[in-house]
Coordinates of C-alpha atoms in Angstrom, one line a residue:
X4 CA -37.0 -46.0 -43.8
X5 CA -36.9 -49.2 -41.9
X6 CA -36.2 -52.7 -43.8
X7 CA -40.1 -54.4 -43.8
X8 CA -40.1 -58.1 -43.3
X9 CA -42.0 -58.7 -46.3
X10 CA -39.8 -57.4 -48.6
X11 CA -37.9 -60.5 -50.0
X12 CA -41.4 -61.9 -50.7
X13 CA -41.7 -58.7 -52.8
X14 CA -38.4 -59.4 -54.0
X15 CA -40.3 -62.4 -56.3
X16 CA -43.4 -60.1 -57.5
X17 CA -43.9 -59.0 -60.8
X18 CA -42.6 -55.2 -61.3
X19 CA -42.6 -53.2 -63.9
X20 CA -40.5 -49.9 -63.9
X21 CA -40.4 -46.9 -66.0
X22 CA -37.7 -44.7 -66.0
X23 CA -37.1 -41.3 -67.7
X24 CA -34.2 -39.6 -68.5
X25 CA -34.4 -36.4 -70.4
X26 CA -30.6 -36.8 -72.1
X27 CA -28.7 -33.7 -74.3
X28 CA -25.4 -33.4 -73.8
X29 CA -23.3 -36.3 -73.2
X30 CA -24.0 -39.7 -71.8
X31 CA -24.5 -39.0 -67.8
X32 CA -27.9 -39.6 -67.0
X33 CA -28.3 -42.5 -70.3
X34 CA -25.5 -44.7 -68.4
X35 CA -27.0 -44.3 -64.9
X36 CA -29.9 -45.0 -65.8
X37 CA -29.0 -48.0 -67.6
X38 CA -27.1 -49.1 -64.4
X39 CA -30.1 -48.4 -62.5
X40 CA -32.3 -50.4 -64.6
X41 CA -29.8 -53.4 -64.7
X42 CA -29.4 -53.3 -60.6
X43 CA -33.0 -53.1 -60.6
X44 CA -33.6 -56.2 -62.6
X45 CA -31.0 -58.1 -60.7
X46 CA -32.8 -57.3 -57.3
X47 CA -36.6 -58.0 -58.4
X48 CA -36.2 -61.3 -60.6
X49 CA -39.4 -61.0 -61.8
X50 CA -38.9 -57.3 -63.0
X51 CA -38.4 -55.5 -66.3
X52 CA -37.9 -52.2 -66.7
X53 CA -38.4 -49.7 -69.7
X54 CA -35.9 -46.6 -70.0
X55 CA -37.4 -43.7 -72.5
X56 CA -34.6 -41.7 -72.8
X57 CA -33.9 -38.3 -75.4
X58 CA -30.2 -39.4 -75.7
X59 CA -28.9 -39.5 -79.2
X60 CA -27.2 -42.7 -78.2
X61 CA -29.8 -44.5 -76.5
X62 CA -30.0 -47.3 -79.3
X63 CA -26.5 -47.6 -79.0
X64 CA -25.8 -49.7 -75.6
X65 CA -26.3 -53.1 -74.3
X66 CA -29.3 -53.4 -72.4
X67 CA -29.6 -56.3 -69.6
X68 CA -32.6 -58.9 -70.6
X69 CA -36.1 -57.1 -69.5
X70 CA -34.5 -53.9 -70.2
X71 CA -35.8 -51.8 -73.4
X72 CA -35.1 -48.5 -74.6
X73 CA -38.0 -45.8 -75.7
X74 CA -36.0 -43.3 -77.6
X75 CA -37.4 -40.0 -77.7
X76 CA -36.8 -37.4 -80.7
X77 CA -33.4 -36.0 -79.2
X78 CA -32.5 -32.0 -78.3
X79 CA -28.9 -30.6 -78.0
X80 CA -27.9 -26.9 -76.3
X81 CA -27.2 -23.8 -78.2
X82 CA -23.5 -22.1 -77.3
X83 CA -25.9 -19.8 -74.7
X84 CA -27.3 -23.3 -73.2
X85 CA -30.6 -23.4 -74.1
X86 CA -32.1 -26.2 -75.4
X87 CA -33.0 -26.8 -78.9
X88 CA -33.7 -29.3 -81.9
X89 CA -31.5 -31.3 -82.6
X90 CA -31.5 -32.8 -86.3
X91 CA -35.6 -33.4 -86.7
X92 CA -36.8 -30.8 -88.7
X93 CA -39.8 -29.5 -86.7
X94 CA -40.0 -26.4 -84.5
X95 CA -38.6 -26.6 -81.1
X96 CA -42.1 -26.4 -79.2
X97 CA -43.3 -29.5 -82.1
X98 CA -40.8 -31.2 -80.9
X99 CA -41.8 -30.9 -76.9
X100 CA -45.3 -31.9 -77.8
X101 CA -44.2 -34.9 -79.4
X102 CA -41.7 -35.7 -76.8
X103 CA -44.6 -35.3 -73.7
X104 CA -46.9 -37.6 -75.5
X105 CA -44.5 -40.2 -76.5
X106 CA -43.3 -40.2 -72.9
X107 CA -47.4 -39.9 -71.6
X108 CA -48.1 -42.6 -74.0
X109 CA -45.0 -45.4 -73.0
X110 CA -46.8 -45.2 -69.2
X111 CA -50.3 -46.0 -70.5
X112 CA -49.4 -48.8 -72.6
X113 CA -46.8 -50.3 -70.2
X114 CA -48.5 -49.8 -67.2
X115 CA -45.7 -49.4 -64.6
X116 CA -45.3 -50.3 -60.9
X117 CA -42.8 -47.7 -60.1
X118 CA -41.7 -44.4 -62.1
X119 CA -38.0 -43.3 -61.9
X120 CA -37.3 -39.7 -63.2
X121 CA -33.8 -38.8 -63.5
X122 CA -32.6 -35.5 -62.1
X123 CA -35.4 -33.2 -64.2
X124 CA -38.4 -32.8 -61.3
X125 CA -40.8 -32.3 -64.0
X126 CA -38.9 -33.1 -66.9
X127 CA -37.3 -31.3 -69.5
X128 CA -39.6 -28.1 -70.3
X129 CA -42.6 -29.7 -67.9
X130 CA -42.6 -33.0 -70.2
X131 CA -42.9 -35.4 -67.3
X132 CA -46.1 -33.2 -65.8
X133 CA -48.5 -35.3 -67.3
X134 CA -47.1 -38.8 -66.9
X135 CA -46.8 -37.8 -62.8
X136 CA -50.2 -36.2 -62.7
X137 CA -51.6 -39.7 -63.8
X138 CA -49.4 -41.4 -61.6
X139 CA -50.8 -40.2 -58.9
X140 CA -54.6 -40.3 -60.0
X141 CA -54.1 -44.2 -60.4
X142 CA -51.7 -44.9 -57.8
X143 CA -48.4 -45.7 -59.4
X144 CA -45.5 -44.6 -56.8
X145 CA -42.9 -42.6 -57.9
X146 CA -39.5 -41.7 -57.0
X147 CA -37.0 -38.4 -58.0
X148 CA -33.5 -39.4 -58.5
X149 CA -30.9 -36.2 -58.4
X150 CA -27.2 -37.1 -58.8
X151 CA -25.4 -35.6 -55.9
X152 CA -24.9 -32.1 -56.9
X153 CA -27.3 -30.4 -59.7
X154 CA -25.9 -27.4 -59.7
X155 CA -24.9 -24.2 -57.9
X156 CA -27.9 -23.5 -55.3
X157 CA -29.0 -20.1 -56.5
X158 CA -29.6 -21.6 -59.8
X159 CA -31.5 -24.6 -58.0
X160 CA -33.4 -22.5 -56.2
X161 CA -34.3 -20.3 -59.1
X162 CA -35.0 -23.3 -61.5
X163 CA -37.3 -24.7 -59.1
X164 CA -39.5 -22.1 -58.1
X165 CA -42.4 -22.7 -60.4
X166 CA -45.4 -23.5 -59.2
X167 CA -45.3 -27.0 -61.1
X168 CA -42.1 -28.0 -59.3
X169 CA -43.5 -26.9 -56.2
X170 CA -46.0 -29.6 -56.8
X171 CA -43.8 -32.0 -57.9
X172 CA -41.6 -31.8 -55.1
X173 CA -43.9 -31.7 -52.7
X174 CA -47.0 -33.9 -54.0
X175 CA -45.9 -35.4 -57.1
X176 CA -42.9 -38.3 -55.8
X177 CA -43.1 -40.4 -53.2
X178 CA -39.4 -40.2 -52.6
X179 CA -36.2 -38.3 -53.4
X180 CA -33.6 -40.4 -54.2
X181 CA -30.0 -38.4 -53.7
X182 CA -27.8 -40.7 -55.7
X183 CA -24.5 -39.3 -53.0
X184 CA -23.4 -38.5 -49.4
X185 CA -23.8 -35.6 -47.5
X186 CA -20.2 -35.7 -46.2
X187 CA -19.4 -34.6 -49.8
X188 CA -22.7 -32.1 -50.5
X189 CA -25.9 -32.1 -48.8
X190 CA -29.1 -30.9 -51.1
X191 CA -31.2 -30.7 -48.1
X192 CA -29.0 -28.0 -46.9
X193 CA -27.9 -26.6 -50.4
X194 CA -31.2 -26.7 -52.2
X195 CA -34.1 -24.3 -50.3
X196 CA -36.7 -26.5 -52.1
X197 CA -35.6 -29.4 -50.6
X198 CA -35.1 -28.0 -47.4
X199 CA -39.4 -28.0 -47.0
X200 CA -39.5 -32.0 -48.0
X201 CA -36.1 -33.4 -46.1
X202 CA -38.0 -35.8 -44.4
X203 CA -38.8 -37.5 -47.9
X204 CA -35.0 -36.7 -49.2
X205 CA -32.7 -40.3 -48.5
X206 CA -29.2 -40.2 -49.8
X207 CA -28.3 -43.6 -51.1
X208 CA -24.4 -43.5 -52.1
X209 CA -23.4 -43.3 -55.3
X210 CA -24.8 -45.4 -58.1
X211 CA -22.0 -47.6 -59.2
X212 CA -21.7 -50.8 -61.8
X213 CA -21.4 -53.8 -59.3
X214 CA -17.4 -54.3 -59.4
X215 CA -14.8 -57.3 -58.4
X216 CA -12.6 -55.7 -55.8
X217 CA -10.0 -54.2 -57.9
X218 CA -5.8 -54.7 -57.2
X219 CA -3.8 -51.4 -58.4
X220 CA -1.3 -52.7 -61.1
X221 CA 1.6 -52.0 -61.4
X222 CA 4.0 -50.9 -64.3
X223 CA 7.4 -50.3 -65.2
X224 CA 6.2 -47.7 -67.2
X225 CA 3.4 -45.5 -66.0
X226 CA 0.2 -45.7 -67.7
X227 CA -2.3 -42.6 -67.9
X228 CA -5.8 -42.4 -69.4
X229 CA -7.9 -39.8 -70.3
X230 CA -10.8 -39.6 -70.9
X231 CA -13.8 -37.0 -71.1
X232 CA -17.3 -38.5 -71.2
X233 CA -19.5 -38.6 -74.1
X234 CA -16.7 -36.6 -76.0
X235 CA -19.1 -33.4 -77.2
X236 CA -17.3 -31.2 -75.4
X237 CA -14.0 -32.5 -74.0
X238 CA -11.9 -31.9 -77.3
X239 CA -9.9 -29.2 -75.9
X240 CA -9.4 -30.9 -72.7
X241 CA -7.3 -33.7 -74.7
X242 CA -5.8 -31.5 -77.3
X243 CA -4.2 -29.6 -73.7
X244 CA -3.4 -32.9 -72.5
X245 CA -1.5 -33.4 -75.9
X246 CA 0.1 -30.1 -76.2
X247 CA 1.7 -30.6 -72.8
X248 CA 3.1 -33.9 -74.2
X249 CA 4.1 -32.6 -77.3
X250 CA 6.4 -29.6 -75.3
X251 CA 8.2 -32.5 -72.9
X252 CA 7.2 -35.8 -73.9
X253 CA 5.9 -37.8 -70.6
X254 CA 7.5 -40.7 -69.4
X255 CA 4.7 -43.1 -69.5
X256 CA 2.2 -44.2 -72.0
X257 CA -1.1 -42.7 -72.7
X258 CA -4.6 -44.0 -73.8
X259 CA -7.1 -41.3 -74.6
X260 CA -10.8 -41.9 -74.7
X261 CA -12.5 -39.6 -77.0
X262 CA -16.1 -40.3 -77.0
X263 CA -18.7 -41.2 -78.9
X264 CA -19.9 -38.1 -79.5
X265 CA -16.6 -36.0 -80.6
X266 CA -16.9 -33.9 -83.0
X267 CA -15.0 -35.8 -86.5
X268 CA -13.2 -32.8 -86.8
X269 CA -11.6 -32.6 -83.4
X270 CA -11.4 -36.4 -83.8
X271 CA -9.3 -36.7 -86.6
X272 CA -7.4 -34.1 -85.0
X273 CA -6.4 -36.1 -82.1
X274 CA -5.4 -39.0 -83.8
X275 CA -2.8 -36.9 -86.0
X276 CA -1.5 -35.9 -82.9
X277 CA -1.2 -38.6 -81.5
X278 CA 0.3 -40.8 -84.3
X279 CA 3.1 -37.9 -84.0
X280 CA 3.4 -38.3 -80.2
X281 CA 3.8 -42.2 -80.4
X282 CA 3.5 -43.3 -77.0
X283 CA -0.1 -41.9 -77.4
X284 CA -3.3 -44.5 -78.2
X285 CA -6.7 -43.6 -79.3
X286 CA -10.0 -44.7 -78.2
X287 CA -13.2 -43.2 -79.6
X288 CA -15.4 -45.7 -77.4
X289 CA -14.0 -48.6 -74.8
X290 CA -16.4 -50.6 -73.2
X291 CA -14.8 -51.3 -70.0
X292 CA -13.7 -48.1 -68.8
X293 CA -13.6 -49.4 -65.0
X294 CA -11.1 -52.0 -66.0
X295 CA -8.7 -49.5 -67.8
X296 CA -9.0 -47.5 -64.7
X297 CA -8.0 -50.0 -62.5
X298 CA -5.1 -50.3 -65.1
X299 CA -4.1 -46.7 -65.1
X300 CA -1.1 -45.0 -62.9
X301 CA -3.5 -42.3 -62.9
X302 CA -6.2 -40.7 -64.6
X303 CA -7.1 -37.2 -66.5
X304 CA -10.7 -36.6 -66.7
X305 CA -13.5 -34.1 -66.8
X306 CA -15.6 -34.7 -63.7
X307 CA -19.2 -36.0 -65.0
X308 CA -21.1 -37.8 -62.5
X309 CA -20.8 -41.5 -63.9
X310 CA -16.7 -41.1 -64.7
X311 CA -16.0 -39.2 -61.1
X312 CA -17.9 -42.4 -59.4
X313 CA -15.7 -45.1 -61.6
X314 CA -12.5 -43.5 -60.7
X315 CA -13.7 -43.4 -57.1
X316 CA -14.6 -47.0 -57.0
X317 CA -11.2 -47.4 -58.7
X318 CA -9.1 -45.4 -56.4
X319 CA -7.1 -44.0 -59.5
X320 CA -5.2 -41.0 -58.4
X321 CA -6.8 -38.4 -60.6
X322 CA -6.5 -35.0 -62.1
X323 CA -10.0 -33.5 -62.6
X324 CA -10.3 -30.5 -65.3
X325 CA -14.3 -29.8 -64.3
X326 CA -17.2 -27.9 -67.1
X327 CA -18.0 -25.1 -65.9
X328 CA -20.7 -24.1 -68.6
X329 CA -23.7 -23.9 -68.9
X330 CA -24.1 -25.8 -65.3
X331 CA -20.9 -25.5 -62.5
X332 CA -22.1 -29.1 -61.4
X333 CA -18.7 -30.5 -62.5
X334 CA -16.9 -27.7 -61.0
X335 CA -18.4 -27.8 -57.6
X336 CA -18.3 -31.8 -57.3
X337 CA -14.1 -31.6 -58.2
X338 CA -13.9 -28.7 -55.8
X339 CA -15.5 -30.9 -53.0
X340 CA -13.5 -34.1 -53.7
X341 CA -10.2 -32.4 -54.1
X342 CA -10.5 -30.2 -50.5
X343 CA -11.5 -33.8 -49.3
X344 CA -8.0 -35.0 -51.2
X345 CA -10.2 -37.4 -53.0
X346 CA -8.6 -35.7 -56.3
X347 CA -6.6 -32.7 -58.2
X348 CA -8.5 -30.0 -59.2
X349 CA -7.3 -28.2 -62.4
X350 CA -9.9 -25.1 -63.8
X351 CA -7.2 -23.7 -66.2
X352 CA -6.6 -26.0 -69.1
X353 CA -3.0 -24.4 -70.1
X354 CA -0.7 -27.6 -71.7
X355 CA 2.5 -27.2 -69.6
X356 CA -0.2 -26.6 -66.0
X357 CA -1.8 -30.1 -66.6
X358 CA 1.4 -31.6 -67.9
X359 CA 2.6 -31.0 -64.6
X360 CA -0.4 -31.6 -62.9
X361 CA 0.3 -35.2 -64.0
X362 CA 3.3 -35.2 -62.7
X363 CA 2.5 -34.2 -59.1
X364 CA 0.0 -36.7 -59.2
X365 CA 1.9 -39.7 -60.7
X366 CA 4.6 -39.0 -57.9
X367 CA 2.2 -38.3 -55.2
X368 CA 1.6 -41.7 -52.6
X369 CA -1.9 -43.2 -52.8
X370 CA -4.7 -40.8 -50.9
X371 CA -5.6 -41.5 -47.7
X372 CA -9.3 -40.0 -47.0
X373 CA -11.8 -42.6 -47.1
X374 CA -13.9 -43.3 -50.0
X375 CA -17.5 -42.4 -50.2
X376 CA -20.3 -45.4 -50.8
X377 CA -21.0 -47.3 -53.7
X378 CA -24.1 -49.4 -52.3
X379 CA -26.3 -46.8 -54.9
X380 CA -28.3 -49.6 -56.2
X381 CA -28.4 -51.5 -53.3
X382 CA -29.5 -48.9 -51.2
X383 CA -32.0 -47.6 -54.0
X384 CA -33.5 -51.6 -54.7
X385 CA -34.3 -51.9 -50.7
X386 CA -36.4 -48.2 -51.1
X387 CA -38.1 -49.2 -54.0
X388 CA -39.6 -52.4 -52.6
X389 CA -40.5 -50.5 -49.5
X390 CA -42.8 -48.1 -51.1
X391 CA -44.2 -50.8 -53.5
X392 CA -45.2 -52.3 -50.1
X393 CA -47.3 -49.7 -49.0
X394 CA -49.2 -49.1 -52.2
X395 CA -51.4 -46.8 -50.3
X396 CA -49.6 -44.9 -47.7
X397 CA -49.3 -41.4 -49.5
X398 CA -53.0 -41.2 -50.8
X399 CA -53.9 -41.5 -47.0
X400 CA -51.4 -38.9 -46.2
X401 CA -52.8 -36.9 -49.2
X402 CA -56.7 -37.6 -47.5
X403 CA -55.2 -36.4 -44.1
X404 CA -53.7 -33.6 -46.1
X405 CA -56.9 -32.4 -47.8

């Protein structure tokens, strides 16, 4: 896409954006689309935008002013992966029906400009079909935003072959929004579906919180933090982490950032052990992640989209310890950035493997390789107000079509 001359006089419309993110596990796609939304507002002054969102801690953040959260009855994933209720007592397929018309229902009322849908082409279990079908009868644009890797291609592929994606991806968005660089993993040559629509595919780098240009500190003491996400899963990354630590005790501090969403179990756990340790502190939540990063001698992490592009924009040396179930996302974005030397890759969790994992990495020099773009929201703000200047460009190429 070329920049349009009338875009900063677009800049001053009114705008009103919808995004949707489908949310069960963790706090990925809440927290970019919150950063989204925020960069958003901050590039179209006279825009607000409203986020409906299944996370069970959508309630819980911040938003910017015009921002406001739809929370949708929440789902979770069985030990097999599938999706299911959960804590409202209704049947799984009640609870879909009520999530698609709460989610139809927030676009009639509000009216959007421009629809954002987060990584789920039609939403989770087709609950978006509706709200895109109507968007194009009356005109609203749309754009698909996919993180830079969704998971390994033959489950893509296989994911995607319904006949309502199909129509998605081809006739339902306006634009595909990859929220990465091809240098690291290219979709259009990855994913077969988006192979038939690359000329509607733009990468925009990675979607990043607007930073200050950050100093590495130094200590006398090393510092290292880890932290794992949204916490639902990570326990038994930090209890390693700990073991190791308990075996040889480290030579520099620790601060461990559980997550929200721990388990109180595994949480109270953790502290025990790390009361015994000493040199160990425990977080359940800090607000300011990318300024304890910019802190840290170097980082252990599980390798979520959101915390990957913080400790990239950081620069913290890190040692990556990747899910691997029930999506190799994580697994196949560490392998990527540690071949690039961008990272350490770690699959095995075994104490005394990570403990000196650490090690290497605390005693390693800085990387070298060149870090991958941040201009995410940038990038995304200058495509959204060129296709809100062309209000009618696809339904002529839809006309032409039919």
């Amino acid at each position: 896409m070329h920049t349009n001359p009338d875009l900063m006089i677009l800049r001053d419309s009114p705008v009103r954006i919808l995004l949707y993110s489908h949310d069960s596990w963790g706090l990925g796609h809440l927290r970019r689309t919150l950063n989204i939304a925020a960069g958003l507002t901050r590039s179209f002054r006279r825009a607000s935008a409203l986020i409906v969102s299944g996370s069970p801690s959508a309630t819980q953040f911040r938003c910017r002013e015009r921002v406001e959260v739809v929370k949708l009855p929440s789902v979770t994933k069985t030990s097999q992966g599938a999706y299911d209720v959960r804590t409202l007592g209704v049947d799984y397929p009640d609870l879909m029906q009520l999530r698609t018309r709460l989610i139809l229902e927030s676009f009639r009322a509000y009216h959007p400009t421009l629809v954002i849908v987060d990584h789920q082409v039609i939403g989770l279990n087709g609950e978006v079909l509706p709200l895109l079908r109507e968007a194009r009868d009356t005109g609203v644009r749309t754009i698909l935003g996919l993180r830079d890797i969704v998971d390994d291609p033959a489950v893509v592929d296989r994911e995607w072959s319904s006949s309502e994606h199909r129509w998605a991806l081809t006739e339902g968005y306006d634009q595909v929004c990859v929220y990465g660089d091809p240098e690291i993993f290219d979709p259009r040559v990855e994913y077969r579906p988006l192979k038939e629509i690359s000329h509607r595919v733009e990468f925009t780098g990675y979607v990043a919180r607007p930073a200050k240009p950050i100093t590495r500190m130094r200590f006398e003491q090393p510092h290292v933090l880890v932290t794992v996400g949204g916490g639902e899963d990570g326990s038994s990354r930090i209890l390693a982490y700990l073991d190791g630590l308990s075996a040889t005790p480290g030579e520099w501090k620790t601060d461990v950032i559980t997550g929200p969403l721990i388990p109180t179990a595994d949480y109270k756990r953790i502290r025990l052990l790390a009361r015994t340790l000493g040199s160990v502190k425990v977080h359940r939540f800090h607000p300011d992640v990318p300024g304890m990063l910019s802190r840290a001698s170097a980082v252990v992490s599980m390798s979520g989209y959101n915390t990957t592009v913080e400790i990239l924009q950081s620069a913290c040396p890190s040692v990556l310890l990747p899910r691997v179930f029930p999506r190799t996302e994580q697994l196949i974005r560490a392998d990527r950035l540690s071949r690039l030397g961008l990272a350490r890759l770690l699959v095995e969790r075994e104490p005394l493997a990570l403990r000196r994992a650490v090690e290497e990495v605390l005693a390693a020099p800085p990387p070298r390789s060149s870090y991958p773009s941040m201009d995410g929201l940038r990038n995304l703000s200058r495509i959204a107000a060129e296709l809100l200047s062309f209000p009618n460009s696809l339904a002529a190429l839809a006309c032409t079509r039919n």
